[in-house]
XYZ file of N, CA, C and O in Angstrom:
748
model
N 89.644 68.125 15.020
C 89.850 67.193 16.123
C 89.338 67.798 17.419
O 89.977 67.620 18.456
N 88.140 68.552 17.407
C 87.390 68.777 18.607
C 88.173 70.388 19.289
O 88.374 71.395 18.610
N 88.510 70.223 20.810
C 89.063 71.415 20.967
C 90.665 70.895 20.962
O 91.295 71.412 21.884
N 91.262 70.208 20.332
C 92.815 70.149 20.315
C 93.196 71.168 20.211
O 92.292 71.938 19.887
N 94.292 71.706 20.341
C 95.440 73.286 20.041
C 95.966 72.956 18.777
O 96.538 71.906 18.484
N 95.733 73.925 18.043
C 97.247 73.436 16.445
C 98.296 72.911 16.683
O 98.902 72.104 15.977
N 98.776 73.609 18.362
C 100.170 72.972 18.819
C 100.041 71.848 19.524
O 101.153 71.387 19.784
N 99.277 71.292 19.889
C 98.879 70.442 20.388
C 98.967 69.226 18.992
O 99.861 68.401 18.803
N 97.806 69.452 18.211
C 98.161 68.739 16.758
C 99.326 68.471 16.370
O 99.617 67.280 16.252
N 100.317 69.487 16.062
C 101.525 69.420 15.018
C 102.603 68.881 16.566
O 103.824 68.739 16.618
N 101.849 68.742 17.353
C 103.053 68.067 18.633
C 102.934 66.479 18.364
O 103.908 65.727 18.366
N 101.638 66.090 18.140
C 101.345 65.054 17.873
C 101.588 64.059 16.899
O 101.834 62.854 16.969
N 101.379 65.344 15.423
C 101.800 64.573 14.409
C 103.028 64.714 14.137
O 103.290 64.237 13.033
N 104.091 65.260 14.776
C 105.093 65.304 14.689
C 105.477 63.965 15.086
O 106.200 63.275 14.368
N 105.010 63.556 16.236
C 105.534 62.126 17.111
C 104.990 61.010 16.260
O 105.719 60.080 15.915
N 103.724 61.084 15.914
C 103.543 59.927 14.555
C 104.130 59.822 13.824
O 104.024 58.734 13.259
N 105.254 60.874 13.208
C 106.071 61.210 12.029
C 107.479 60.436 12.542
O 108.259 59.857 11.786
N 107.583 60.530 13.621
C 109.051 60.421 14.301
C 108.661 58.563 14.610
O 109.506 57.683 14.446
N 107.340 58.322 15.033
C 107.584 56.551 14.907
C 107.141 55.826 14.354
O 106.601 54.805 14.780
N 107.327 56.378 12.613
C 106.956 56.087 11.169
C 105.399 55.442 11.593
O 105.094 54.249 11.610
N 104.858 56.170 11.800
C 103.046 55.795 11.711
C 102.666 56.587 10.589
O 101.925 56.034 9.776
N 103.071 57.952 10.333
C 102.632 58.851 9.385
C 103.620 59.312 7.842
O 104.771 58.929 7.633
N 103.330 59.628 7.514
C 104.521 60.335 5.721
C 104.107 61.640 6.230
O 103.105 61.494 6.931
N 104.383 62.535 6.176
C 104.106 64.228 6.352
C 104.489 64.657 4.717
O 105.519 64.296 4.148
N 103.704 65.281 4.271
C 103.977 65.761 2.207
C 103.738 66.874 2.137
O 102.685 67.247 2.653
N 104.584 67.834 1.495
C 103.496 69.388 1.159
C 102.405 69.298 0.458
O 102.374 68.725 -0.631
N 101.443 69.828 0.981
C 99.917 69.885 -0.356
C 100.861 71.205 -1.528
O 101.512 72.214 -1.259
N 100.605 70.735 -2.438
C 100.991 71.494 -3.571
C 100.328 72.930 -3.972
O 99.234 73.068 -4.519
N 100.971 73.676 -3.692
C 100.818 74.827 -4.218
C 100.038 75.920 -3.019
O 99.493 77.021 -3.101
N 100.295 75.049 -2.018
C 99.558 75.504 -0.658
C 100.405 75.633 0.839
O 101.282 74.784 0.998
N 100.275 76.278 1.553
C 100.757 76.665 3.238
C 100.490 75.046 3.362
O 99.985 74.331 2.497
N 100.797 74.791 4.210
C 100.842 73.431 5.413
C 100.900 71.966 4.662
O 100.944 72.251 3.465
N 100.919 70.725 4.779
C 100.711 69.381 4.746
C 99.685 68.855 5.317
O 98.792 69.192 6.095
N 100.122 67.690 4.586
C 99.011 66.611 4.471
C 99.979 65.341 5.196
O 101.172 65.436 5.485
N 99.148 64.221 5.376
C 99.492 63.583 6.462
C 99.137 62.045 5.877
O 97.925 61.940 5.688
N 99.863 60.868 5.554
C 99.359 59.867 5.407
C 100.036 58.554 6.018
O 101.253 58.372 6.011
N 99.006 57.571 6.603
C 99.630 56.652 7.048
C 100.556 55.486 6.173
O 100.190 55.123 5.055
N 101.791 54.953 6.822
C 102.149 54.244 6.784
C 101.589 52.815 6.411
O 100.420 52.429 6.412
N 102.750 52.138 6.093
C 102.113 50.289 6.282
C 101.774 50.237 8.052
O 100.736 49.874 8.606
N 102.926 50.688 8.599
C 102.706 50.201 10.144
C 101.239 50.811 10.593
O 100.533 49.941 11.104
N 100.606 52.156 10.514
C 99.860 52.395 10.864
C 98.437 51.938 9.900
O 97.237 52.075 10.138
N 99.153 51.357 8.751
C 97.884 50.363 8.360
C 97.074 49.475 8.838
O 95.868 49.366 9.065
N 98.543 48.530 8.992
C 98.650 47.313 10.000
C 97.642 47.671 11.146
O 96.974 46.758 11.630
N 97.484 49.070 11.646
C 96.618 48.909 12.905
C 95.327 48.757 12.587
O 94.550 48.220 13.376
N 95.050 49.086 11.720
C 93.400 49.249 11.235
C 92.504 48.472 11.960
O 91.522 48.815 12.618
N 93.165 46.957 11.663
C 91.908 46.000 12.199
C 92.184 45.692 13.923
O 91.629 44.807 14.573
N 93.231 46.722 14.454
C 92.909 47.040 15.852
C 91.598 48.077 16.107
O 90.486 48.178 16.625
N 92.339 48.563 15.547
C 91.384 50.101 15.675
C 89.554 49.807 15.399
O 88.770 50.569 15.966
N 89.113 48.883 14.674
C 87.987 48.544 14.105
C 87.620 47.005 14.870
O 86.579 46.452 14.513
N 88.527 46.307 15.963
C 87.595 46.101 16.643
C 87.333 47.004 18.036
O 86.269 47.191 18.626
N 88.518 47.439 18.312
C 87.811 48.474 19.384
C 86.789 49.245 19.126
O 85.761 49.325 19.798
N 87.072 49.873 18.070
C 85.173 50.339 17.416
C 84.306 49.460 17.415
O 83.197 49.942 17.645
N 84.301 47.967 17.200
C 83.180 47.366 17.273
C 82.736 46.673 19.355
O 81.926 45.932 19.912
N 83.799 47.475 19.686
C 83.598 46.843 21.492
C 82.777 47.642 21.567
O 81.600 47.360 21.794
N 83.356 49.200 21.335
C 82.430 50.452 21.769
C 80.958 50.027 21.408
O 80.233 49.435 22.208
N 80.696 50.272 20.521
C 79.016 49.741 20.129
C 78.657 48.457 20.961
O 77.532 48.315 21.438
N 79.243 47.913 21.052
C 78.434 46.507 22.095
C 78.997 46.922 23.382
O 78.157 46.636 24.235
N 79.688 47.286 23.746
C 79.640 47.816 25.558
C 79.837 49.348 25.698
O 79.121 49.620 26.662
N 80.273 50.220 25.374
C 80.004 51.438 25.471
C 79.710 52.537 25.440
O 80.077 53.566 26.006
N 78.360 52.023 24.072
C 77.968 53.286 23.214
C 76.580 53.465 24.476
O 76.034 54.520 24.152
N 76.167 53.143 25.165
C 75.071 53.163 25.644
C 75.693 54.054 27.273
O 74.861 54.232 28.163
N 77.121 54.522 27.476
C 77.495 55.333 28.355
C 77.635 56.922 27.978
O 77.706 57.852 28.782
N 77.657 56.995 26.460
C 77.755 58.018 26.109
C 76.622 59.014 26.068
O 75.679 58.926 25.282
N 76.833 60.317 27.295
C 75.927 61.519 27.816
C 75.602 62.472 26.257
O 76.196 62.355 25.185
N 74.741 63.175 26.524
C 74.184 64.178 25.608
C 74.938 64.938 25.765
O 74.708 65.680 24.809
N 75.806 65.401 26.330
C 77.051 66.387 26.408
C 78.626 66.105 25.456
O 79.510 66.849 25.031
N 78.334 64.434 25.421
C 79.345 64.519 24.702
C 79.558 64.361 23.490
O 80.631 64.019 22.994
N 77.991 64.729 22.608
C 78.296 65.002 21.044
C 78.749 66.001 20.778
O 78.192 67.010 21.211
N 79.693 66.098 20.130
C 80.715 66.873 19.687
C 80.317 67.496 17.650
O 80.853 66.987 16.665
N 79.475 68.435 17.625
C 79.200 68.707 16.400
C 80.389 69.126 15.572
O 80.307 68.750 14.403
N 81.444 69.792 15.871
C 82.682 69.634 14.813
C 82.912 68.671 14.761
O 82.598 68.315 13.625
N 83.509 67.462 15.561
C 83.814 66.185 15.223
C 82.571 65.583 14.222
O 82.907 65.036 13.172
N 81.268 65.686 14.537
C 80.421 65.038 13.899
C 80.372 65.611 11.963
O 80.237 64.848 11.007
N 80.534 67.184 11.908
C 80.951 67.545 10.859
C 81.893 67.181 10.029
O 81.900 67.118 8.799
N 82.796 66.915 10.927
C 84.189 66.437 9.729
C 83.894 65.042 9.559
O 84.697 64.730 8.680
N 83.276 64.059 9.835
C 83.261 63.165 9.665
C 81.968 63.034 8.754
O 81.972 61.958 8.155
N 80.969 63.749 8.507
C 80.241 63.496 7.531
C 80.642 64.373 6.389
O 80.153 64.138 5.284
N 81.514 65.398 6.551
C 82.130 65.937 5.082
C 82.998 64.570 4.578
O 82.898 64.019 3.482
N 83.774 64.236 5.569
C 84.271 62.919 5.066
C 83.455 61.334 4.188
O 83.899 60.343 3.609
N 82.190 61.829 4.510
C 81.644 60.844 4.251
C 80.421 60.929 3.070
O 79.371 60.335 2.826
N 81.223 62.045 2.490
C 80.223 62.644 1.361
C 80.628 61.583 0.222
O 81.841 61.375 0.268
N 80.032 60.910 -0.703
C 80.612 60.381 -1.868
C 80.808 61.851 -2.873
O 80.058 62.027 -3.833
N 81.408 62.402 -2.678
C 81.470 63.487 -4.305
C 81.357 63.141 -5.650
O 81.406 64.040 -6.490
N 81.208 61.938 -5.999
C 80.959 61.293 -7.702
C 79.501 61.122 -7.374
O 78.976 61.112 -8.487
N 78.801 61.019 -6.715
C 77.535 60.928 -6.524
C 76.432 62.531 -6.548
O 75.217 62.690 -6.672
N 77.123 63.100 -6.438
C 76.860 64.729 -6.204
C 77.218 65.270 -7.778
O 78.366 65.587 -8.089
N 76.078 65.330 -8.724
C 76.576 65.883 -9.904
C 76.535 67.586 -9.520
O 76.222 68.179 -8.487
N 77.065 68.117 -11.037
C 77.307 69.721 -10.882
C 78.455 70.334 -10.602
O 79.616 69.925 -10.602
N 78.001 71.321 -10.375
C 79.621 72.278 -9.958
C 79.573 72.348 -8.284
O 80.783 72.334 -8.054
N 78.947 72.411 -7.024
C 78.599 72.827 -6.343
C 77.397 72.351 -5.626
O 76.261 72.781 -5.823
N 77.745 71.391 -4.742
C 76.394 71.027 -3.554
C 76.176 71.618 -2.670
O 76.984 71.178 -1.852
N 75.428 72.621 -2.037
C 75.149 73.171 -0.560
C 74.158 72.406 0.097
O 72.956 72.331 -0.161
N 74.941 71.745 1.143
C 74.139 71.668 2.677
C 74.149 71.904 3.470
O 75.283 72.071 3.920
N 73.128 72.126 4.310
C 73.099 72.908 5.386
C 72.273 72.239 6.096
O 71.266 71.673 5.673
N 72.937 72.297 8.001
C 72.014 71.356 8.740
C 72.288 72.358 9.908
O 73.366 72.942 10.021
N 71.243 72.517 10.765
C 70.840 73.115 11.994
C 70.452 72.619 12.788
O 69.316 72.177 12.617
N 71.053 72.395 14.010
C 71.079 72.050 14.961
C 70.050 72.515 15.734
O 70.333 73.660 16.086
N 68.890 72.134 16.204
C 68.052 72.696 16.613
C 67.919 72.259 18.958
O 66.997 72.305 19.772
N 69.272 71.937 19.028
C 69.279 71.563 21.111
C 70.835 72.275 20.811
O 71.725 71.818 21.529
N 71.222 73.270 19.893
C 72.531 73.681 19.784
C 72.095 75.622 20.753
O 70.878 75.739 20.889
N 72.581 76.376 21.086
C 72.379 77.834 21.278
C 73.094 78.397 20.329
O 72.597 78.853 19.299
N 74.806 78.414 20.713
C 75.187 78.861 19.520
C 75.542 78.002 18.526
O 75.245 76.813 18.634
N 76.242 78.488 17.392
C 76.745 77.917 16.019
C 75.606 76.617 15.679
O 75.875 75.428 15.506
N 74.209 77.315 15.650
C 73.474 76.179 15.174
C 73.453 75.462 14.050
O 73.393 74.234 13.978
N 73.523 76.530 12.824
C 73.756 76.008 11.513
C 75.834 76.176 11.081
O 76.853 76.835 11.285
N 75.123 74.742 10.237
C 76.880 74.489 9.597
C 76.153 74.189 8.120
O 74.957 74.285 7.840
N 77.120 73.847 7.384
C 77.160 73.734 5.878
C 78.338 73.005 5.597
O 79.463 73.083 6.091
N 77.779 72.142 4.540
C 78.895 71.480 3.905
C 78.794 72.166 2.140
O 77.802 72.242 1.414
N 80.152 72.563 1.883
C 80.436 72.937 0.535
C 80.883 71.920 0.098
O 81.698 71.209 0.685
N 80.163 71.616 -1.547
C 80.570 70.274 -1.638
C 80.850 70.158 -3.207
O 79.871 70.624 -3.792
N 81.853 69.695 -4.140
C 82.505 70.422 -5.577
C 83.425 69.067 -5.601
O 84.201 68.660 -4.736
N 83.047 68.433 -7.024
C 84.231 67.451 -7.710
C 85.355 67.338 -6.949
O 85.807 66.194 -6.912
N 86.012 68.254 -6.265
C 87.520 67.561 -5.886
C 87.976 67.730 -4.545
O 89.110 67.625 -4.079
N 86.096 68.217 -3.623
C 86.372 68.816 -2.333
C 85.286 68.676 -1.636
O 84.333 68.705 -2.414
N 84.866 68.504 -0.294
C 84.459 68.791 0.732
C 85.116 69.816 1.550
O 86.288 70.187 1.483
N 84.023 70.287 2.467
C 84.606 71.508 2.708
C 83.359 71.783 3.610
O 82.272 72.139 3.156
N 83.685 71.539 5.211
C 82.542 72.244 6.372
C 82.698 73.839 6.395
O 83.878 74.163 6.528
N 81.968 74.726 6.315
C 81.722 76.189 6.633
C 80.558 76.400 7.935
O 79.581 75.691 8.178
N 80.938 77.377 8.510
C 80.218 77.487 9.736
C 79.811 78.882 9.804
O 79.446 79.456 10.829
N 79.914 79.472 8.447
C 79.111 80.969 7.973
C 78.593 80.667 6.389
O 79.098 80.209 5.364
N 77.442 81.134 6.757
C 76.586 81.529 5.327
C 77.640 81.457 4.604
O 78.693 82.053 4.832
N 77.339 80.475 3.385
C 78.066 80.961 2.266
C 77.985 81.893 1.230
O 78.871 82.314 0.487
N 76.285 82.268 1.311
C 75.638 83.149 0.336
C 75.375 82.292 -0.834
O 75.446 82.966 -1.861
N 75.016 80.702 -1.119
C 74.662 80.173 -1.741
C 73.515 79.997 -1.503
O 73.025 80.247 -0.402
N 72.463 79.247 -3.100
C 71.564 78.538 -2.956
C 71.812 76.721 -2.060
O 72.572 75.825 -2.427
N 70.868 76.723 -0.868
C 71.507 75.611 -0.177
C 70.539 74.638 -1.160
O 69.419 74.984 -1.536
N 71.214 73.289 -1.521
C 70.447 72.195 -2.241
C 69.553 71.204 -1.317
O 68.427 70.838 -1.655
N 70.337 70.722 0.174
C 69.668 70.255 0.844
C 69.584 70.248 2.353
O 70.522 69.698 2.931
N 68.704 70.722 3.019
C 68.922 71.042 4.436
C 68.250 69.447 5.717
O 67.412 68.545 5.747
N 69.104 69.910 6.342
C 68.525 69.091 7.455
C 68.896 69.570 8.964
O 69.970 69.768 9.533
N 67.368 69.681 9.411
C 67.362 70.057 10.769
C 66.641 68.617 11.259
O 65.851 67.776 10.829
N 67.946 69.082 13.180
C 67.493 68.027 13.885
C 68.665 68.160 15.284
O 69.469 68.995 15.698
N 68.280 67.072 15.593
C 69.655 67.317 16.974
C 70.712 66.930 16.844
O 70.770 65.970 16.076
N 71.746 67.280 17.307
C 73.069 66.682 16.950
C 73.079 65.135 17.481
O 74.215 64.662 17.448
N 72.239 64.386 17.883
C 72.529 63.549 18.342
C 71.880 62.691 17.265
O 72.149 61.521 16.990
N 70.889 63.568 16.653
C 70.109 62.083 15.558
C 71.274 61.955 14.356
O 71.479 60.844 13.866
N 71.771 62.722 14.054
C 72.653 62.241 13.162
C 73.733 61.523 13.341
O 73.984 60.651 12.510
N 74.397 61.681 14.193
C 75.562 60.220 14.687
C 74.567 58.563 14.801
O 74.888 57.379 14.905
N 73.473 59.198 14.727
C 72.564 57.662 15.462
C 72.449 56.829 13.803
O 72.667 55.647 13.535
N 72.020 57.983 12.876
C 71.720 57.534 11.547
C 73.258 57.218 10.775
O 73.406 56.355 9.911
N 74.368 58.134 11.304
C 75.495 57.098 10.646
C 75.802 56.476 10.895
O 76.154 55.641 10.062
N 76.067 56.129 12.818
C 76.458 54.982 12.943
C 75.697 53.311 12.703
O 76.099 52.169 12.928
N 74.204 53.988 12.037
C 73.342 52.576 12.031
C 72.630 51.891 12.678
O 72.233 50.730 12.577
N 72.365 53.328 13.923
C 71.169 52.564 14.740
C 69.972 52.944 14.724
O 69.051 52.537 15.432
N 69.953 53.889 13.754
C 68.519 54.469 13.304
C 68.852 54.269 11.470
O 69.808 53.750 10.892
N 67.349 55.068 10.836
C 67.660 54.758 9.489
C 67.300 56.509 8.944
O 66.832 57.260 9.801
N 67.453 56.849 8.064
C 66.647 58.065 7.685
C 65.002 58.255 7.687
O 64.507 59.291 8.129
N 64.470 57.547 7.341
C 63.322 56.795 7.366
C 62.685 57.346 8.858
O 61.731 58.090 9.086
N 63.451 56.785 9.587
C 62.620 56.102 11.298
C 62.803 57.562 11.964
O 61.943 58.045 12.701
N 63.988 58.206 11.637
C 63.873 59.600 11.782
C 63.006 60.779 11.445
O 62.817 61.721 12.216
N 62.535 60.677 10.349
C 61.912 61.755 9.701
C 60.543 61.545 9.940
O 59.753 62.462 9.717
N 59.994 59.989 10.547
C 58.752 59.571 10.625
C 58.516 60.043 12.096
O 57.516 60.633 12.506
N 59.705 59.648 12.872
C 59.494 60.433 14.253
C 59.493 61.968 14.527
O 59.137 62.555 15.549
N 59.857 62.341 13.657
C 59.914 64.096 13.518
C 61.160 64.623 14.307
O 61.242 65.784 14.708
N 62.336 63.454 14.537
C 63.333 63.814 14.421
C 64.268 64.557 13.325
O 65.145 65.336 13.699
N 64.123 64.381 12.450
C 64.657 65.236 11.794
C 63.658 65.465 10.431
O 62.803 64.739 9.925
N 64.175 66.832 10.075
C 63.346 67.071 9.148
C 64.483 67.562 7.621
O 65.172 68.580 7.563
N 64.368 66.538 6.602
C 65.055 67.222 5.391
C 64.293 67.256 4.250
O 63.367 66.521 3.908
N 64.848 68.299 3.643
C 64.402 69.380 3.009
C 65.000 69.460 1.520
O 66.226 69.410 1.616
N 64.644 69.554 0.340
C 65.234 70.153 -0.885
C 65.395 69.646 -1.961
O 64.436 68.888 -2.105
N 66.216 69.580 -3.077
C 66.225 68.780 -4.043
C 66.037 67.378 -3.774
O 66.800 66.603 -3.198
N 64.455 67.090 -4.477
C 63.701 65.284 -4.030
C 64.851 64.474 -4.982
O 64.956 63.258 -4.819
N 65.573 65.050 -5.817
C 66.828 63.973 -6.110
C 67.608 63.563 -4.952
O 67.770 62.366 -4.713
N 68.094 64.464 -4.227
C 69.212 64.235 -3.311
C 68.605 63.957 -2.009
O 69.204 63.296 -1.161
N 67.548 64.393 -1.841
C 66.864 64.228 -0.263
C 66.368 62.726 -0.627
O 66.274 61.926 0.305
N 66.071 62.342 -1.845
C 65.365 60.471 -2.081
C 66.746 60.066 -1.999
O 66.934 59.303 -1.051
N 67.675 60.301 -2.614
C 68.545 59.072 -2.584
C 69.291 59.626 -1.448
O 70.410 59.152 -1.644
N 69.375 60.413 -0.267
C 70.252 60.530 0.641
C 71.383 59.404 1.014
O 72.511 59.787 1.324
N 71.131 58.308 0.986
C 72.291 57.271 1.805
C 73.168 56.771 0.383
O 74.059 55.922 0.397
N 72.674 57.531 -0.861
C 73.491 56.744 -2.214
C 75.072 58.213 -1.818
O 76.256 58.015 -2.090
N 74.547 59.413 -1.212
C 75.761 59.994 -1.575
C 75.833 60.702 -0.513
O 75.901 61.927 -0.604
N 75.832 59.946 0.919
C 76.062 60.196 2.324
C 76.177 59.172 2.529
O 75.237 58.378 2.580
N 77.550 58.850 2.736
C 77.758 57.299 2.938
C 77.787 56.779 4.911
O 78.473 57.287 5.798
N 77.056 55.952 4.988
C 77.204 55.500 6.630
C 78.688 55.361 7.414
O 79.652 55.000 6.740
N 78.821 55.588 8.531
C 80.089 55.349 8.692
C 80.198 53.937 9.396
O 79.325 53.397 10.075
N 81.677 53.371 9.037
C 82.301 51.770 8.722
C 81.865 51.047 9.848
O 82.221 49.873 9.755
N 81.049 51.360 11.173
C 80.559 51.221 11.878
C 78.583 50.351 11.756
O 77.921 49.511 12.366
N 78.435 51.277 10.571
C 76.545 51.075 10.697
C 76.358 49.418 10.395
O 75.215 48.999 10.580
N 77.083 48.715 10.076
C 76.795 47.440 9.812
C 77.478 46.272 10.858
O 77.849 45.171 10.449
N 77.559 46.636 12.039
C 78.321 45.717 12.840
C 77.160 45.640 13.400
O 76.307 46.529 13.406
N 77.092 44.641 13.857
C 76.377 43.909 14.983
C 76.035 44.221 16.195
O 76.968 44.563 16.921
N 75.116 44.213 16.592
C 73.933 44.831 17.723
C 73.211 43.763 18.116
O 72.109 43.904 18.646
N 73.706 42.705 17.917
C 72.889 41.646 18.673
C 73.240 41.118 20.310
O 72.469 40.682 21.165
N 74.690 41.345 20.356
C 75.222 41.125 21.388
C 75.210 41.863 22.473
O 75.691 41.373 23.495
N 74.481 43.642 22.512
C 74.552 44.382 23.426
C 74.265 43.619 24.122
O 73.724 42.550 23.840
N 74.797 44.309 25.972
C 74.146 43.724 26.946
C 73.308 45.369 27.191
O 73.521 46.557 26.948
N 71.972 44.257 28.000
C 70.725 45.266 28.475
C 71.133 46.344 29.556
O 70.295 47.141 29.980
């Protein structure tokens, strides 16, 4: 969640917990919990998803080059890995940020029952890389670019197994966003 504090977090989800938005569960066999919503915080969804669809028609076009946020952008495309689509024991990707100074390259570890961002070498063979700016990739999930229009502009460049680099969008799924409507921006 960007630069939040842990205490900052567990202050938070504590208060979601306290006005039944969240279930708090032990992960099994592990330190800390897991966190799942409620009916009530179900119920919000189709708040929450049209304010996501305002943003794209009035306020995605305020947002500065300062404020892509590459951890946020990471967890949300580990999130958005299909893992049944990813055969094997083990997917490595790796993408580098090339308008980043530090922590240019990240990696997603990627295995039947897990995603998993790393932000050090894993010492694997990587399967598929992609360099580019942190900004072309929020553009290609949220659906205002395509992979295609990217790679032709020499925005980004990917790399590696022609299984997984051809079918990229069968097992990198867009986020719930790329299909809303863009007709209505104002200029």
């Amino acid at each position: 969640m960007g630069d939040i504090s842990p205490a900052l977090l567990t202050k938070r989800l504590k208060q979601l917990e306290e006005q039944n938005m969240v279930i708090r569960r032990r992960i099994p066999g592990q330190r800390g919990f897991e966190y799942f919503p409620t009916d009530a915080c179900e119920s919000l969804l189709p708040v929450l998803f049209a304010l996501g669809e305002w943003g794209i028609i009035w306020a995605k076009k305020t947002i500065l080059d300062q404020d892509f946020d590459v951890e946020f952008l990471m967890v949300y495309l580990e999130r958005s890995i299909d893992r049944e689509k990813l055969k094997g024991l083990q997917t490595i990707i790796k993408f580098r940020f090339k308008d980043l100074e530090e922590q240019r390259d990240w990696w997603l570890l990627v295995s039947p029952e897990k995603s998993e961002v790393c932000i050090k070498d894993p010492g694997k063979d990587v399967d598929v890389y992609f360099h580019c700016s942190v900004q072309t990739l929020p553009d290609i999930w949220m659906g205002d670019r395509t992979y295609r229009d990217a790679i032709k502009t020499g925005d980004l460049i990917m790399d590696g197994d022609p299984g997984l680099t051809r079918n990229v969008t069968e097992w990198l799924r867009p986020g719930i966003f790329a299909n809303s409507s863009r007709n209505d921006t104002p200029e």
